[in-house]
Coordinates of C-alpha atoms in Angstrom, one line a residue:
M12 CA -4.5 -46.7 -72.9
L13 CA -5.2 -48.1 -76.4
T14 CA -6.7 -45.4 -78.7
V15 CA -7.9 -45.6 -82.3
E16 CA -7.5 -42.1 -83.9
K17 CA -8.6 -40.7 -87.3
I18 CA -6.7 -37.9 -89.0
G19 CA -8.6 -35.9 -91.6
G20 CA -7.3 -34.8 -95.0
T21 CA -6.8 -31.1 -94.1
S22 CA -4.9 -32.1 -91.0
M23 CA -2.8 -34.6 -92.9
S24 CA -1.7 -31.9 -95.3
A25 CA -0.2 -30.2 -92.3
L26 CA 2.1 -33.2 -91.7
A27 CA 4.6 -31.5 -89.5
E28 CA 1.8 -30.5 -87.1
V29 CA 0.4 -34.0 -87.2
I30 CA 3.7 -35.4 -86.1
D31 CA 4.3 -32.7 -83.4
N32 CA 0.7 -32.2 -82.2
I33 CA -0.7 -35.7 -82.5
I34 CA 1.9 -38.4 -82.7
C35 CA 4.5 -37.0 -80.4
Y36 CA 2.7 -34.4 -78.3
N37 CA 3.5 -34.6 -74.6
R38 CA 4.9 -38.2 -74.9
T39 CA 8.3 -39.7 -74.2
A40 CA 9.8 -42.4 -76.5
D41 CA 8.4 -45.2 -74.5
Q42 CA 4.9 -43.8 -74.6
L43 CA 4.5 -43.6 -78.4
G44 CA 2.8 -47.0 -78.9
N45 CA -0.7 -48.4 -78.2
R46 CA -2.2 -46.1 -80.8
V47 CA -3.7 -46.8 -84.2
F48 CA -4.0 -43.8 -86.6
V49 CA -6.4 -44.1 -89.5
V50 CA -5.4 -41.6 -92.2
S51 CA -7.3 -39.8 -94.9
A52 CA -5.7 -38.8 -98.2
F53 CA -3.9 -35.5 -98.3
S54 CA -6.3 -32.6 -98.9
G55 CA -7.7 -32.5 -102.4
V56 CA -6.2 -35.8 -103.6
T57 CA -9.5 -37.8 -103.5
N58 CA -11.2 -34.9 -105.4
R59 CA -8.7 -35.4 -108.2
L60 CA -9.1 -39.2 -108.1
L61 CA -12.9 -39.2 -108.1
E62 CA -14.6 -35.8 -108.3
N63 CA -14.6 -32.5 -106.3
K64 CA -16.8 -33.1 -103.3
K65 CA -18.2 -29.6 -103.3
T66 CA -18.2 -28.5 -107.0
K67 CA -18.5 -32.0 -108.5
A68 CA -15.7 -31.1 -111.0
P69 CA -14.7 -34.4 -112.6
G70 CA -11.6 -36.3 -111.6
V71 CA -10.0 -39.5 -113.1
Y72 CA -13.1 -41.6 -112.3
H73 CA -15.5 -39.5 -114.3
K74 CA -13.3 -39.5 -117.3
L75 CA -13.1 -43.3 -117.2
A76 CA -16.9 -43.6 -116.5
N77 CA -17.7 -41.4 -119.5
G78 CA -15.5 -43.3 -121.9
E79 CA -12.9 -40.4 -122.1
D80 CA -9.1 -40.8 -122.1
Y81 CA -8.2 -40.8 -118.5
H82 CA -4.4 -41.5 -118.9
E83 CA -3.5 -37.8 -118.9
A84 CA -5.4 -37.3 -115.7
V85 CA -3.7 -40.3 -114.1
A86 CA -0.3 -38.9 -115.2
G87 CA -1.2 -35.5 -113.7
M88 CA -2.3 -37.3 -110.5
T89 CA 1.0 -39.1 -110.3
A90 CA 2.9 -35.9 -110.8
H91 CA 0.9 -34.3 -108.0
L92 CA 1.6 -37.1 -105.6
V93 CA 5.3 -37.0 -106.4
E94 CA 5.2 -33.2 -105.8
L95 CA 3.7 -33.9 -102.4
N96 CA 6.5 -36.4 -101.6
H97 CA 9.1 -33.7 -102.2
Q98 CA 7.0 -31.2 -100.2
Y99 CA 7.5 -33.4 -97.1
A100 CA 11.2 -34.1 -97.7
H101 CA 12.2 -31.7 -94.9
L102 CA 10.4 -34.0 -92.4
G103 CA 12.9 -36.8 -93.2
L104 CA 11.0 -38.6 -96.0
D105 CA 13.2 -40.6 -98.4
T106 CA 11.7 -39.1 -101.6
K107 CA 13.4 -41.5 -103.9
K108 CA 11.8 -44.5 -102.2
A109 CA 8.5 -42.6 -101.9
D110 CA 8.5 -41.8 -105.6
E111 CA 9.2 -45.4 -106.6
F112 CA 6.5 -46.6 -104.3
I113 CA 3.7 -44.4 -105.6
G114 CA 4.9 -44.9 -109.2
A115 CA 4.7 -48.7 -108.9
H116 CA 1.4 -48.5 -107.1
I117 CA -0.3 -46.3 -109.7
A118 CA 1.2 -48.5 -112.5
K119 CA -0.5 -51.5 -111.0
A120 CA -3.7 -49.5 -110.6
L121 CA -3.6 -48.6 -114.3
T122 CA -3.4 -52.3 -115.3
Y123 CA -6.6 -52.9 -113.3
L124 CA -8.3 -49.8 -114.8
E125 CA -7.4 -50.8 -118.3
S126 CA -8.9 -54.2 -117.8
A127 CA -12.0 -52.4 -116.5
T128 CA -12.3 -50.2 -119.6
T129 CA -11.9 -53.3 -121.7
M130 CA -14.8 -54.9 -119.9
L131 CA -16.9 -51.7 -120.1
A132 CA -16.3 -51.6 -123.9
S133 CA -17.9 -55.1 -124.1
G134 CA -21.2 -53.7 -122.9
Y135 CA -21.8 -56.7 -120.6
L136 CA -20.7 -55.4 -117.3
N137 CA -21.2 -51.7 -116.5
E138 CA -22.3 -50.9 -113.0
G139 CA -20.2 -53.5 -111.2
I140 CA -17.1 -52.5 -113.1
L141 CA -17.5 -48.8 -112.5
L142 CA -18.0 -49.4 -108.8
A143 CA -14.8 -51.5 -108.7
A144 CA -12.9 -48.7 -110.6
R145 CA -14.2 -46.2 -108.1
E146 CA -12.9 -48.3 -105.2
I147 CA -9.5 -48.8 -106.8
L148 CA -9.1 -45.1 -107.4
A149 CA -10.3 -44.1 -104.0
S150 CA -7.8 -46.4 -102.3
I151 CA -4.7 -44.7 -103.9
G152 CA -4.9 -41.5 -101.8
E153 CA -4.9 -43.2 -98.4
T154 CA -2.2 -45.7 -99.5
H155 CA 0.0 -42.8 -100.4
S156 CA -0.6 -40.7 -97.3
G157 CA -0.3 -43.7 -95.0
Y158 CA 3.0 -44.8 -96.6
L159 CA 4.5 -41.3 -96.3
L160 CA 3.6 -40.8 -92.6
A161 CA 4.8 -44.3 -91.6
S162 CA 8.0 -43.8 -93.6
I163 CA 8.8 -40.4 -91.9
L164 CA 8.2 -41.9 -88.5
Q165 CA 10.4 -44.9 -89.2
Q166 CA 13.1 -42.6 -90.5
R167 CA 13.0 -40.8 -87.1
G168 CA 13.4 -44.1 -85.3
M169 CA 9.8 -44.4 -84.1
P170 CA 8.1 -47.9 -83.9
A171 CA 5.7 -47.2 -86.8
K172 CA 4.0 -49.9 -88.9
F173 CA 2.2 -49.2 -92.1
I174 CA -1.1 -51.2 -92.4
D175 CA -2.4 -50.9 -96.0
L176 CA -6.0 -52.1 -95.9
A177 CA -6.4 -51.4 -99.6
G178 CA -5.5 -55.1 -100.4
F179 CA -4.1 -54.3 -103.8
D180 CA -2.1 -57.6 -103.8
D181 CA -4.6 -59.7 -101.8
R182 CA -7.0 -61.8 -103.9
R183 CA -8.8 -63.3 -100.8
P184 CA -12.5 -62.5 -100.7
L185 CA -12.5 -60.9 -97.3
T186 CA -15.1 -58.7 -95.8
I187 CA -13.9 -55.3 -94.5
S188 CA -14.1 -56.6 -90.9
E189 CA -12.2 -59.8 -91.8
R190 CA -9.5 -57.8 -93.5
I191 CA -9.1 -55.5 -90.5
S192 CA -9.0 -58.4 -88.1
D193 CA -6.4 -60.2 -90.3
A194 CA -4.2 -57.1 -90.6
F195 CA -4.0 -56.6 -86.9
K196 CA -3.9 -60.2 -85.7
D197 CA -0.1 -60.3 -85.2
V198 CA 0.6 -56.6 -84.4
D199 CA 2.1 -55.8 -81.0
L200 CA -0.2 -52.8 -80.4
E201 CA 1.4 -51.9 -77.1
N202 CA 4.7 -51.2 -78.7
C203 CA 3.7 -49.9 -82.1
I204 CA 2.4 -46.8 -83.8
C205 CA 0.0 -48.2 -86.4
I206 CA -0.7 -46.1 -89.5
A207 CA -3.7 -47.6 -91.2
T208 CA -5.3 -46.5 -94.5
G209 CA -8.7 -44.9 -94.3
Y210 CA -9.8 -47.0 -97.3
A211 CA -10.4 -50.7 -96.6
K212 CA -11.1 -53.3 -99.3
G213 CA -13.9 -55.7 -98.7
T214 CA -16.3 -57.9 -100.6
E215 CA -19.2 -55.6 -99.7
G216 CA -17.4 -52.6 -101.3
I217 CA -17.0 -49.8 -98.8
M218 CA -17.9 -47.0 -101.2
R219 CA -21.2 -48.7 -102.4
E220 CA -22.9 -47.7 -99.2
F221 CA -20.7 -44.9 -97.7
D222 CA -19.0 -43.3 -100.7
R223 CA -16.9 -40.4 -99.6
G224 CA -17.6 -41.1 -95.9
Y225 CA -15.6 -44.4 -96.1
S226 CA -12.6 -43.3 -94.0
E227 CA -14.7 -42.8 -90.9
V228 CA -16.3 -46.2 -91.5
T229 CA -12.9 -47.8 -91.6
F230 CA -12.0 -45.9 -88.4
S231 CA -15.2 -47.1 -86.7
K232 CA -14.8 -50.7 -87.8
I233 CA -11.2 -50.8 -86.5
A234 CA -12.4 -49.4 -83.1
E235 CA -15.2 -51.9 -83.0
I236 CA -12.7 -54.8 -83.5
L237 CA -9.8 -53.5 -81.3
K238 CA -12.1 -52.1 -78.6
P239 CA -10.0 -49.1 -77.5
Q240 CA -10.6 -47.1 -74.4
E241 CA -11.2 -44.1 -76.6
A242 CA -11.7 -43.2 -80.3
I243 CA -10.4 -39.8 -81.4
I244 CA -11.0 -37.8 -84.6
H245 CA -8.5 -35.0 -85.3
K246 CA -10.0 -32.2 -87.3
E247 CA -8.7 -28.7 -88.3
Y248 CA -11.3 -27.1 -86.0
H249 CA -13.1 -27.6 -82.7
L250 CA -16.7 -28.9 -82.6
S251 CA -18.0 -25.5 -81.5
T252 CA -21.2 -24.0 -80.1
A253 CA -21.8 -22.3 -83.5
D254 CA -19.9 -21.8 -86.7
P255 CA -17.1 -19.3 -86.0
A256 CA -17.1 -18.3 -89.7
L257 CA -20.7 -17.1 -89.3
V258 CA -20.8 -15.6 -85.8
G259 CA -17.2 -14.8 -85.2
I260 CA -14.6 -16.9 -83.3
E261 CA -14.9 -14.7 -80.3
N262 CA -18.6 -15.6 -80.0
V263 CA -18.1 -19.4 -79.8
Q264 CA -16.5 -22.0 -77.6
P265 CA -15.7 -25.7 -78.0
V266 CA -18.5 -28.1 -77.0
G267 CA -17.0 -29.8 -73.9
N268 CA -19.4 -32.8 -73.7
T269 CA -22.3 -34.2 -75.6
N270 CA -23.8 -37.5 -76.6
Y271 CA -24.3 -39.6 -79.8
D272 CA -27.9 -38.5 -80.3
I273 CA -26.6 -34.9 -80.7
A274 CA -23.9 -36.2 -83.1
D275 CA -26.7 -37.7 -85.2
Q276 CA -28.6 -34.4 -85.1
L277 CA -25.5 -32.6 -86.3
A278 CA -25.0 -35.0 -89.2
D279 CA -28.7 -34.6 -90.2
V280 CA -28.0 -30.9 -91.1
G281 CA -24.6 -31.6 -92.7
M282 CA -22.4 -30.6 -89.8
E283 CA -20.8 -34.0 -89.2
A284 CA -18.8 -34.7 -86.1
I285 CA -18.8 -38.3 -87.5
H286 CA -20.7 -40.1 -90.2
P287 CA -23.9 -41.4 -88.5
K288 CA -23.3 -45.0 -89.8
A289 CA -19.7 -44.8 -88.4
A290 CA -21.0 -43.6 -85.1
K291 CA -23.4 -46.5 -84.4
P292 CA -20.8 -49.2 -83.8
L293 CA -19.0 -46.9 -81.4
E294 CA -22.2 -46.0 -79.6
M295 CA -23.4 -49.5 -79.3
G296 CA -20.0 -50.7 -78.2
G297 CA -19.8 -48.1 -75.4
I298 CA -16.7 -46.5 -76.9
H299 CA -16.2 -42.9 -76.1
L300 CA -15.5 -40.6 -79.1
R301 CA -13.3 -37.4 -78.7
I302 CA -13.2 -34.7 -81.3
K303 CA -9.9 -32.8 -81.2
N304 CA -8.4 -29.8 -82.9
T305 CA -5.1 -30.7 -84.6
F306 CA -3.7 -27.2 -84.1
E307 CA -4.6 -26.9 -80.4
P308 CA -3.2 -30.2 -79.0
G309 CA -3.4 -29.1 -75.4
H310 CA -7.2 -28.7 -75.5
P311 CA -9.2 -31.8 -74.5
G312 CA -11.7 -31.2 -77.3
T313 CA -15.3 -32.6 -77.2
L314 CA -16.1 -35.9 -75.6
I315 CA -19.1 -37.7 -77.1
T316 CA -20.5 -40.6 -75.0
R317 CA -23.6 -42.7 -75.1
D318 CA -25.3 -41.5 -71.9
Y319 CA -24.1 -37.9 -71.4
I320 CA -26.9 -35.5 -70.3
S321 CA -26.0 -32.0 -69.4
K322 CA -26.6 -31.2 -65.7
V323 CA -27.5 -27.7 -66.6
K324 CA -30.4 -26.9 -69.0
R325 CA -28.7 -25.3 -72.0
V326 CA -28.3 -25.1 -75.7
E327 CA -25.1 -26.9 -76.7
V328 CA -24.9 -26.1 -80.4
I329 CA -26.6 -23.7 -82.8
T330 CA -26.3 -24.9 -86.4
G331 CA -28.2 -25.5 -89.6
T332 CA -27.9 -25.4 -93.4
A333 CA -28.9 -23.2 -96.3
Q334 CA -29.0 -26.1 -98.8
L335 CA -32.5 -27.3 -98.4
L336 CA -35.7 -27.5 -100.5
L337 CA -39.2 -27.3 -99.1
I338 CA -41.9 -29.4 -100.9
D339 CA -45.5 -28.6 -99.9
I340 CA -48.2 -31.1 -101.0
Y341 CA -51.7 -29.7 -100.8
D342 CA -55.0 -31.4 -101.4
P343 CA -58.4 -30.7 -99.8
R344 CA -59.2 -34.4 -99.8
M345 CA -56.5 -35.1 -97.2
T346 CA -58.9 -34.2 -94.3
G347 CA -60.2 -37.4 -92.8
N348 CA -58.6 -39.4 -95.6
V349 CA -56.4 -42.3 -94.2
G350 CA -53.2 -42.9 -96.1
S351 CA -52.3 -39.6 -97.7
D352 CA -49.0 -39.5 -95.8
L353 CA -48.3 -43.1 -96.7
Q354 CA -48.8 -42.4 -100.4
I355 CA -46.3 -39.5 -100.2
M356 CA -43.7 -41.5 -98.4
Q357 CA -44.1 -44.4 -100.9
L358 CA -43.2 -41.9 -103.7
F359 CA -40.2 -40.6 -101.7
Y360 CA -39.1 -44.2 -101.1
A361 CA -39.5 -45.0 -104.8
H362 CA -37.2 -42.1 -105.8
N363 CA -34.7 -42.9 -103.0
I364 CA -35.1 -39.5 -101.3
S365 CA -34.9 -39.0 -97.6
Y366 CA -36.2 -35.9 -95.7
T367 CA -34.9 -33.8 -92.9
F368 CA -38.1 -32.2 -91.7
K369 CA -41.9 -32.8 -92.0
V370 CA -45.0 -31.0 -90.7
T371 CA -48.7 -31.6 -91.4
S372 CA -51.9 -29.7 -91.4
A373 CA -55.5 -30.6 -92.3
N374 CA -54.9 -30.3 -96.0
S375 CA -51.2 -30.2 -96.6
I376 CA -48.0 -32.0 -95.8
T377 CA -44.7 -30.0 -95.9
I378 CA -41.5 -31.9 -96.4
V379 CA -37.9 -30.6 -96.5
I380 CA -35.1 -32.4 -98.4
W381 CA -31.6 -31.7 -99.4
E382 CA -31.6 -29.6 -102.6
S383 CA -29.0 -31.8 -104.0
D384 CA -31.4 -34.8 -103.7
F385 CA -34.1 -33.1 -105.7
K386 CA -35.5 -35.0 -108.7
P387 CA -38.1 -33.4 -111.0
E388 CA -39.7 -36.9 -111.5
L389 CA -40.7 -36.9 -107.8
I390 CA -42.7 -33.7 -108.3
D391 CA -44.3 -35.2 -111.5
D392 CA -45.4 -38.3 -109.5
L393 CA -46.7 -36.2 -106.6
E394 CA -48.8 -34.0 -109.0
L395 CA -50.5 -37.1 -110.4
K396 CA -51.9 -37.9 -107.0
F397 CA -52.4 -34.5 -105.3
E398 CA -54.0 -31.2 -106.3
K399 CA -51.1 -28.8 -105.8
V400 CA -47.4 -29.3 -105.2
T401 CA -45.0 -26.3 -104.7
T402 CA -41.3 -26.1 -104.0
E403 CA -39.2 -23.4 -102.3
P404 CA -35.5 -23.1 -101.5
V405 CA -35.1 -22.7 -97.7
A406 CA -32.7 -22.7 -94.8
M407 CA -32.9 -24.5 -91.5
V408 CA -31.5 -23.3 -88.2
C409 CA -31.4 -25.6 -85.2
L410 CA -30.9 -25.5 -81.4
L411 CA -29.3 -28.7 -80.2
G412 CA -28.8 -29.9 -76.7
T413 CA -28.9 -33.0 -74.5
N414 CA -30.9 -31.1 -71.8
M415 CA -32.6 -28.0 -73.1
D416 CA -36.3 -28.7 -72.2
Q417 CA -36.8 -25.5 -70.4
P418 CA -39.8 -23.2 -70.2
G419 CA -39.5 -20.1 -72.5
L420 CA -36.7 -21.4 -74.7
L421 CA -38.9 -21.7 -77.8
A422 CA -40.4 -18.2 -77.2
K423 CA -37.0 -16.7 -76.6
A424 CA -35.6 -18.2 -79.8
A425 CA -38.7 -17.1 -81.8
T426 CA -38.5 -13.6 -80.3
A427 CA -34.8 -13.3 -81.3
L428 CA -35.6 -14.2 -84.9
A429 CA -38.5 -11.7 -84.9
K430 CA -36.3 -8.9 -83.6
A431 CA -33.9 -9.6 -86.4
E432 CA -36.8 -9.3 -88.8
I433 CA -36.6 -13.0 -89.8
N434 CA -39.9 -14.7 -90.6
I435 CA -40.3 -18.3 -89.5
I436 CA -41.7 -20.3 -92.4
S437 CA -42.2 -23.3 -90.2
G438 CA -40.8 -24.9 -87.0
G439 CA -40.9 -28.1 -85.0
F440 CA -39.3 -30.4 -82.5
A441 CA -39.8 -34.0 -81.3
R442 CA -40.8 -34.8 -77.7
G443 CA -37.3 -35.2 -76.4
K444 CA -36.6 -31.6 -77.4
V445 CA -32.9 -32.3 -78.3
N446 CA -33.4 -30.4 -81.6
I447 CA -35.6 -27.3 -82.1
Q448 CA -35.8 -26.5 -85.8
F449 CA -36.8 -23.3 -87.6
L450 CA -37.3 -23.0 -91.4
V451 CA -36.4 -19.5 -92.7
A452 CA -35.7 -17.9 -96.1
R453 CA -32.4 -19.0 -97.5
E454 CA -31.0 -15.5 -97.7
Q455 CA -31.7 -15.0 -93.9
F456 CA -29.7 -18.1 -92.8
K457 CA -26.6 -16.3 -91.5
N458 CA -28.6 -13.6 -89.7
A459 CA -30.7 -16.2 -88.1
I460 CA -27.7 -18.1 -86.8
I461 CA -26.2 -14.9 -85.4
A462 CA -29.5 -13.8 -83.8
L463 CA -30.0 -17.2 -82.1
N464 CA -26.4 -17.3 -80.9
K465 CA -26.8 -13.9 -79.3
A466 CA -30.0 -14.8 -77.6
V467 CA -29.6 -18.4 -76.4
G468 CA -26.0 -19.5 -77.2

């Protein structure tokens, strides 16, 4: 059975477990092939190259973009990658060759970056050059991790092939899909362990649209082209019925089965099983997606399919986020006035801001966005058209399930929140009832998740 599998950065950093629990687990020597592994950079490396994903602390890219001296940061990055090489020497890595490989690779990247800074200094080309620099830097992490894993497997006598989709030495103007097709066209998949980079170079620029979600997009495009029987994502945790860090590991269990609609709902509140744009080609192609825990290889994990509907009415996942902002737009002229909602949406579109939740009443429309997307200019523009605009930090808690349209569930959930002395600011669900949402005060987020997990989980 051909599989295309993605290994995340945290899992990659546990390289011994990746080899034992993923590559070799429960397989004889003649069963190692027919698998493509798409690897992320080792944990923290892309943060150093670009910026910290959570704290936004600047990496090499931001120094370059701000006109600062980035050479010291590149030298520090090189030293860190060399240190990682030696950290994995006990697995069989030839550290001398690995050090030479990454040194030469970064030296070449520096020549590209120095040309970019020269062009930036001219003042003629800014945005395009910066996007290109960001692509170049992002690719380094996956090229490094992919090379290391393939080299270790080869040293152990396994039929591993390194497929570097970064295209550093390829001047052909290929799209991402064309590059992937070209890279795999002569590969004997049945007898090969392919180690492919999570970054893929293409004329469209994979980071322009997907930014830090690019490795899952590469994974998805490879699956779309190779049409495996199953696509697998290996994470450092199970996709669980609730967050064990909030409710306790003893109060959750892995989600056995769900569908792509629920995967989209999860992504909408920041709990990504897979990037929604990466999920679509898999869903449309009828490719099943499995989420597995790297550190529990014997567990089948969660199978996500296009048509799965639970035979039993139940809540499959309780989740949410505390990183939202409520925007309430009030105006007494809304009543009977056609187009108020349209005017609001046009302003959101103009400021390139999406929303996760919206409810309306006679004279007000309440919209919830990610707090990180907030722009004061949006509020200024709304206040020019409507009488009163207020904002409030909030949290959202959600009940998700493929078949949970059961009498009393909404009442049961609301009662659980009330018993925990949690006020519901707002709530809602679409007709399909795959996602029941409650807005609560941000400081009550954890208690709300715990209360719902006890009552309906």
